[in-house]
GROMACS .gro file of C-alpha atoms in nm:
model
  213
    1UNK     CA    1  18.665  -9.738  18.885
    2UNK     CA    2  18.771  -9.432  18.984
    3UNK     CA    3  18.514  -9.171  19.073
    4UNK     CA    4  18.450  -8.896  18.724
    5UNK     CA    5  18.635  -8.582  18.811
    6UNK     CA    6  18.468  -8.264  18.833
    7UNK     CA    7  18.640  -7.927  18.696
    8UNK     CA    8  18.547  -7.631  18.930
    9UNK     CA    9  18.671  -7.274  18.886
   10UNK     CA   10  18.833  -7.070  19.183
   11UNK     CA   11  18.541  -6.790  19.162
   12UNK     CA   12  18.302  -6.965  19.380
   13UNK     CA   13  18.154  -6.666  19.602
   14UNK     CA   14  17.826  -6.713  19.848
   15UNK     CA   15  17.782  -6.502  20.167
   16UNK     CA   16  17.429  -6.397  20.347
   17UNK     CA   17  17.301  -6.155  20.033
   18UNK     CA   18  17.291  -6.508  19.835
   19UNK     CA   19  17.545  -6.455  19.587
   20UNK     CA   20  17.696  -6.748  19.415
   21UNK     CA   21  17.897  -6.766  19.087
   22UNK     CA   22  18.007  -7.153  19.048
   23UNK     CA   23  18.035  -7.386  18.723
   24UNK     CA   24  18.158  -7.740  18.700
   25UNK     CA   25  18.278  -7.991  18.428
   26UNK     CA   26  18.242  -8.305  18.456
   27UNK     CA   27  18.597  -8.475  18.287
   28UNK     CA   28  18.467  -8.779  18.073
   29UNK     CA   29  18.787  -9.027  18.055
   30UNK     CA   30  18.882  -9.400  17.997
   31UNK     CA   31  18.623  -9.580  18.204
   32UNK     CA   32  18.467  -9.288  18.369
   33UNK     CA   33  18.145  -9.105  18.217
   34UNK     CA   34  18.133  -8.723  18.138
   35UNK     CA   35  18.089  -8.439  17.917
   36UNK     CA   36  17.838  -8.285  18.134
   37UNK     CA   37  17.817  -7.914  18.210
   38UNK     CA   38  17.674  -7.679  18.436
   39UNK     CA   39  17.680  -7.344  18.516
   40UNK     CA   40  17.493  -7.140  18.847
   41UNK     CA   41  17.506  -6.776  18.856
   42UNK     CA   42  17.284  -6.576  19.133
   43UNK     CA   43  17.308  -6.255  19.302
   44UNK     CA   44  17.002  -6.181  19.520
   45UNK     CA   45  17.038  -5.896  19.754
   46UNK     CA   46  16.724  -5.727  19.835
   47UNK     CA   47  16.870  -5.395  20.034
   48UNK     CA   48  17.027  -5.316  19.648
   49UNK     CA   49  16.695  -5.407  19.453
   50UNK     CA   50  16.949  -5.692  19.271
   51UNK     CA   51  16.766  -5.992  19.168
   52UNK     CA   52  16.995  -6.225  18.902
   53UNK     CA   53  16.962  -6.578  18.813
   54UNK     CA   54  17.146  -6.795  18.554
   55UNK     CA   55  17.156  -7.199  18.616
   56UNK     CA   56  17.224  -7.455  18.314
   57UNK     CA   57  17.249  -7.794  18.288
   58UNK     CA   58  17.386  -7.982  18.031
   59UNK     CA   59  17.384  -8.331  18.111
   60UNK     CA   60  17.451  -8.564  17.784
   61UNK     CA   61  17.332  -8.949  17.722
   62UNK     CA   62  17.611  -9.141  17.893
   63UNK     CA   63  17.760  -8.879  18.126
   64UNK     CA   64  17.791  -8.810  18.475
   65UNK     CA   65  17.424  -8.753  18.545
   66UNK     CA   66  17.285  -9.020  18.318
   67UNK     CA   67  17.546  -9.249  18.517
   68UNK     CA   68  17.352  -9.206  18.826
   69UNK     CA   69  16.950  -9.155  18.690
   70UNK     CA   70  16.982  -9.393  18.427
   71UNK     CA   71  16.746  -9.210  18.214
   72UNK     CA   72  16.914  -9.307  17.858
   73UNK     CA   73  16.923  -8.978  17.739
   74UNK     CA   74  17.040  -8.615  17.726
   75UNK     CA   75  16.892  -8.402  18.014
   76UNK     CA   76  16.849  -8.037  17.939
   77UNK     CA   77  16.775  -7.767  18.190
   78UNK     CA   78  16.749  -7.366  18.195
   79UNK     CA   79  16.645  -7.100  18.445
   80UNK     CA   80  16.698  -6.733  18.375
   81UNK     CA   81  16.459  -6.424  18.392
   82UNK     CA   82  16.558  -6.027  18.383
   83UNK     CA   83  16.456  -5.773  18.642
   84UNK     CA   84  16.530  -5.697  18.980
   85UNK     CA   85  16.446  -5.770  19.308
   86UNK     CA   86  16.126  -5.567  19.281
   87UNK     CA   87  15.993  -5.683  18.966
   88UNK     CA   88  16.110  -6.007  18.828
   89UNK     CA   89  16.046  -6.254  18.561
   90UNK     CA   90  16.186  -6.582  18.460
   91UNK     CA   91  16.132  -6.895  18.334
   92UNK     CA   92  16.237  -7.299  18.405
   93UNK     CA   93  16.286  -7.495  18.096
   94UNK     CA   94  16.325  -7.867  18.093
   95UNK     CA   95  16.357  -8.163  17.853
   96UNK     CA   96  16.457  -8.526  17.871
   97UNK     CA   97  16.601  -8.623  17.491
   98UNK     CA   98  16.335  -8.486  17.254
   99UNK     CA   99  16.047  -8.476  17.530
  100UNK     CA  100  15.932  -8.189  17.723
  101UNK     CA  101  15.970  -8.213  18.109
  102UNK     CA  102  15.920  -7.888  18.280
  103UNK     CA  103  15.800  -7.587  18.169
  104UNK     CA  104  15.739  -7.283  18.397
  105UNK     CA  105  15.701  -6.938  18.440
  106UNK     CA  106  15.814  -6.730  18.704
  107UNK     CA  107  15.784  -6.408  18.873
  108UNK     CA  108  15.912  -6.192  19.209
  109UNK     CA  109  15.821  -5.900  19.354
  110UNK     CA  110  16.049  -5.772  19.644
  111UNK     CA  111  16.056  -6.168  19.819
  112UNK     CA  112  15.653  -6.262  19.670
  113UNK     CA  113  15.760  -6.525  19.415
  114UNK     CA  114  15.530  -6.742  19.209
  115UNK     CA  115  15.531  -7.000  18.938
  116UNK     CA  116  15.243  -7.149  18.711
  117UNK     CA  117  15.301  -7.390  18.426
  118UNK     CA  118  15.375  -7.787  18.374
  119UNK     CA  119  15.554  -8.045  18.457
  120UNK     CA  120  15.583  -8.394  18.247
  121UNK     CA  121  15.755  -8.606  18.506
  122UNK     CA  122  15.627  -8.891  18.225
  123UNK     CA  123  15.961  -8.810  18.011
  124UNK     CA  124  16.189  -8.983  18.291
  125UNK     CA  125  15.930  -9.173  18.486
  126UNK     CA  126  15.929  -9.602  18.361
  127UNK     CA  127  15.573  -9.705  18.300
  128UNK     CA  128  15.339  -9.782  18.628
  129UNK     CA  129  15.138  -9.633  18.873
  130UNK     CA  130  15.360  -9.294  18.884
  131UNK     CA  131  15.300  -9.285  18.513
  132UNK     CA  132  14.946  -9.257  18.518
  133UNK     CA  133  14.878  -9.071  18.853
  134UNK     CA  134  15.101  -8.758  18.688
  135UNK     CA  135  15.040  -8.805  18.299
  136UNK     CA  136  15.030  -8.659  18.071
  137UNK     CA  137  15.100  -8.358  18.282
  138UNK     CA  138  15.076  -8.174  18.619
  139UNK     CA  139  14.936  -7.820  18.605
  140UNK     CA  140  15.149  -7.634  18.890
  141UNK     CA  141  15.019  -7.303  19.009
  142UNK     CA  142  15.192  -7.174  19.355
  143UNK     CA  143  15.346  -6.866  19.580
  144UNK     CA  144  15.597  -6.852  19.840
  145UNK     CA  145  15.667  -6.552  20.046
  146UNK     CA  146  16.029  -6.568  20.168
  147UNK     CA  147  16.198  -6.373  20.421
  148UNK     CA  148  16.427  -6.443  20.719
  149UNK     CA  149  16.511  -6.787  20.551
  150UNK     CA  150  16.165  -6.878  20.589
  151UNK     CA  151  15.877  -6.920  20.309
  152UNK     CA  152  15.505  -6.898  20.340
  153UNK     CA  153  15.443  -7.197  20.056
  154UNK     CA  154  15.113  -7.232  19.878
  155UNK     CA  155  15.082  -7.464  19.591
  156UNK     CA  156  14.771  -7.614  19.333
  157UNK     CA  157  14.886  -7.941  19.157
  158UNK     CA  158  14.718  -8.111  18.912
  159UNK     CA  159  14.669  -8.405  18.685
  160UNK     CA  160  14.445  -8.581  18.526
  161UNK     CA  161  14.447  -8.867  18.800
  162UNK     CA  162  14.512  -8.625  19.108
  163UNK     CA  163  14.475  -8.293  19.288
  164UNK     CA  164  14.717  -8.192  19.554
  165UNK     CA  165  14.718  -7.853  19.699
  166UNK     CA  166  15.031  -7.747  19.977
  167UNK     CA  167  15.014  -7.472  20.215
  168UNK     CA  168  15.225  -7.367  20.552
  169UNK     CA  169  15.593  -7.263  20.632
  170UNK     CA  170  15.907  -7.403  20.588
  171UNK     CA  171  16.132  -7.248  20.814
  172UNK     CA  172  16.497  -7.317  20.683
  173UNK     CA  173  16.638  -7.136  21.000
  174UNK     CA  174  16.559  -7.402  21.222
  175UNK     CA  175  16.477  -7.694  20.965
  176UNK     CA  176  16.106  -7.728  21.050
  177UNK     CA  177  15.783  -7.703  20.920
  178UNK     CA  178  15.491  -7.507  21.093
  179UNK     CA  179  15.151  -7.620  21.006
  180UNK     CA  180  15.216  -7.727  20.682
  181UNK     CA  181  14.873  -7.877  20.532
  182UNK     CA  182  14.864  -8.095  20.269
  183UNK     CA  183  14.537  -8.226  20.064
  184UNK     CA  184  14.503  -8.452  19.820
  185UNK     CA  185  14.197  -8.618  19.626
  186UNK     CA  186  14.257  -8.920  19.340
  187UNK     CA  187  14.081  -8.874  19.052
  188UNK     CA  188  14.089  -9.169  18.887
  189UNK     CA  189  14.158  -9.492  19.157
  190UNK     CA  190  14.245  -9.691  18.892
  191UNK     CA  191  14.552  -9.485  18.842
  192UNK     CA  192  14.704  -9.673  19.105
  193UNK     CA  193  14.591 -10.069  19.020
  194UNK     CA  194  14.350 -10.116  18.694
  195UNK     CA  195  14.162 -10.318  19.009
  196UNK     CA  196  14.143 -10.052  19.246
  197UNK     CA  197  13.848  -9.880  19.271
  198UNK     CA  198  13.717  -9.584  19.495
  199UNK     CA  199  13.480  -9.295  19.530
  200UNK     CA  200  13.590  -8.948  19.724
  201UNK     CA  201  13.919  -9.103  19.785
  202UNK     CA  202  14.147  -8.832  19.957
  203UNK     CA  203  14.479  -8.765  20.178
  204UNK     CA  204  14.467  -8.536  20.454
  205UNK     CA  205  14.784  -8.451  20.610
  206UNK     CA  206  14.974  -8.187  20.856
  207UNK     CA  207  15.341  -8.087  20.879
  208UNK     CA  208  15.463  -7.953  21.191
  209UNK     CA  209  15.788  -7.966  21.361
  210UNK     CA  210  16.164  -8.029  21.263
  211UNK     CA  211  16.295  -8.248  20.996
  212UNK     CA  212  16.571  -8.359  20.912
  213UNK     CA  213  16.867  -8.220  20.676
   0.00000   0.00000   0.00000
């Protein structure tokens, strides 16, 4: 079969102030899937106090995306927010068909950006161990500081069968990480095997140095 075409208008614009302006269609014909949409508008240029973002995602049962995740049903997503580069505040909505699957609210304040809500990774996720180590939710609460295409990441994750919290830099300059620290303690054992069992059972773990891109 040949490969679903993809509809892309000539106003694609991104330079070193992070402005992009790009949408794409994905062609549903004989044989190939489609009908999905998506649209990613974002002008972020600090030395003007402009801070704009605009991404949707409109993927459809049967279409492009659903061709590759297999989910068996319409993904939805949305980010926008209103302000500026000083003071902004937005919000991530996601759902999977009917179910919830992300959402999030977010704020900036001249590069300080943070985000607090859930996540329902249960709405895609088949039943099994991932199933019950993140439902029926994760409880996200985290700030980065970027600057200089680096960002100074720290993140609290929670379910009701783990706690994971993230903290260090991600340098996207050179592609590594520096000191990037990240804990985790299972709740619940049994949220891996109904036979597993456990007491203090926890992950200690440390980033540092390149990866790979």
């Amino acid at each position: 079969l040949a490969p679903p075409r993809l509809s892309l208008p000539r106003n694609v614009d991104a330079d070193a102030h992070a402005r992009i302006d790009a949408s794409a269609h994905a062609v549903a014909g004989p044989g190939l899937a489609g009908g999905d949409s998506f649209r990613l508008k974002l002008d972020a240029v600090p030395s003007q106090n402009r801070l704009l973002v605009d991404l949707k995602l409109d993927a459809p049962k049967g279409g492009l995306v659903d061709s590759y995740a297999a989910l068996g049903k319409p993904l939805m997503l949305s980010l926008d927010g209103h302000g500026d580069w000083a003071n902004w505040h937005g919000a991530l909505i996601a759902r999977a068909g009917a179910l919830p699957l992300v959402d999030m609210a977010l704020a900036g304040a001249n590069g300080h950006f943070q985000i607090k809500g859930q996540a329902m990774p249960n709405a895609v996720l088949a039943a099994g161990p991932a199933t019950r180590l993140t439902g029926p939710a994760i409880a996200l609460d985290g700030q980065a500081v970027l600057g200089q295409r680096r960002a100074d990441v720290h993140l609290n994750a929670r379910s009701a069968a783990l706690a994971v919290q993230a903290q260090g830099l991600i340098n996207l300059a050179n592609n590594s990480f520096g000191g990037f620290h990240i804990a985790a303690q299972l709740l619940t054992p049994g949220a891996i095997a109904p036979s597993a069992s456990g007491r203090d059972v926890r992950l200690d773990a440390v980033l540092d140095g390149p990866f790979a891109t």
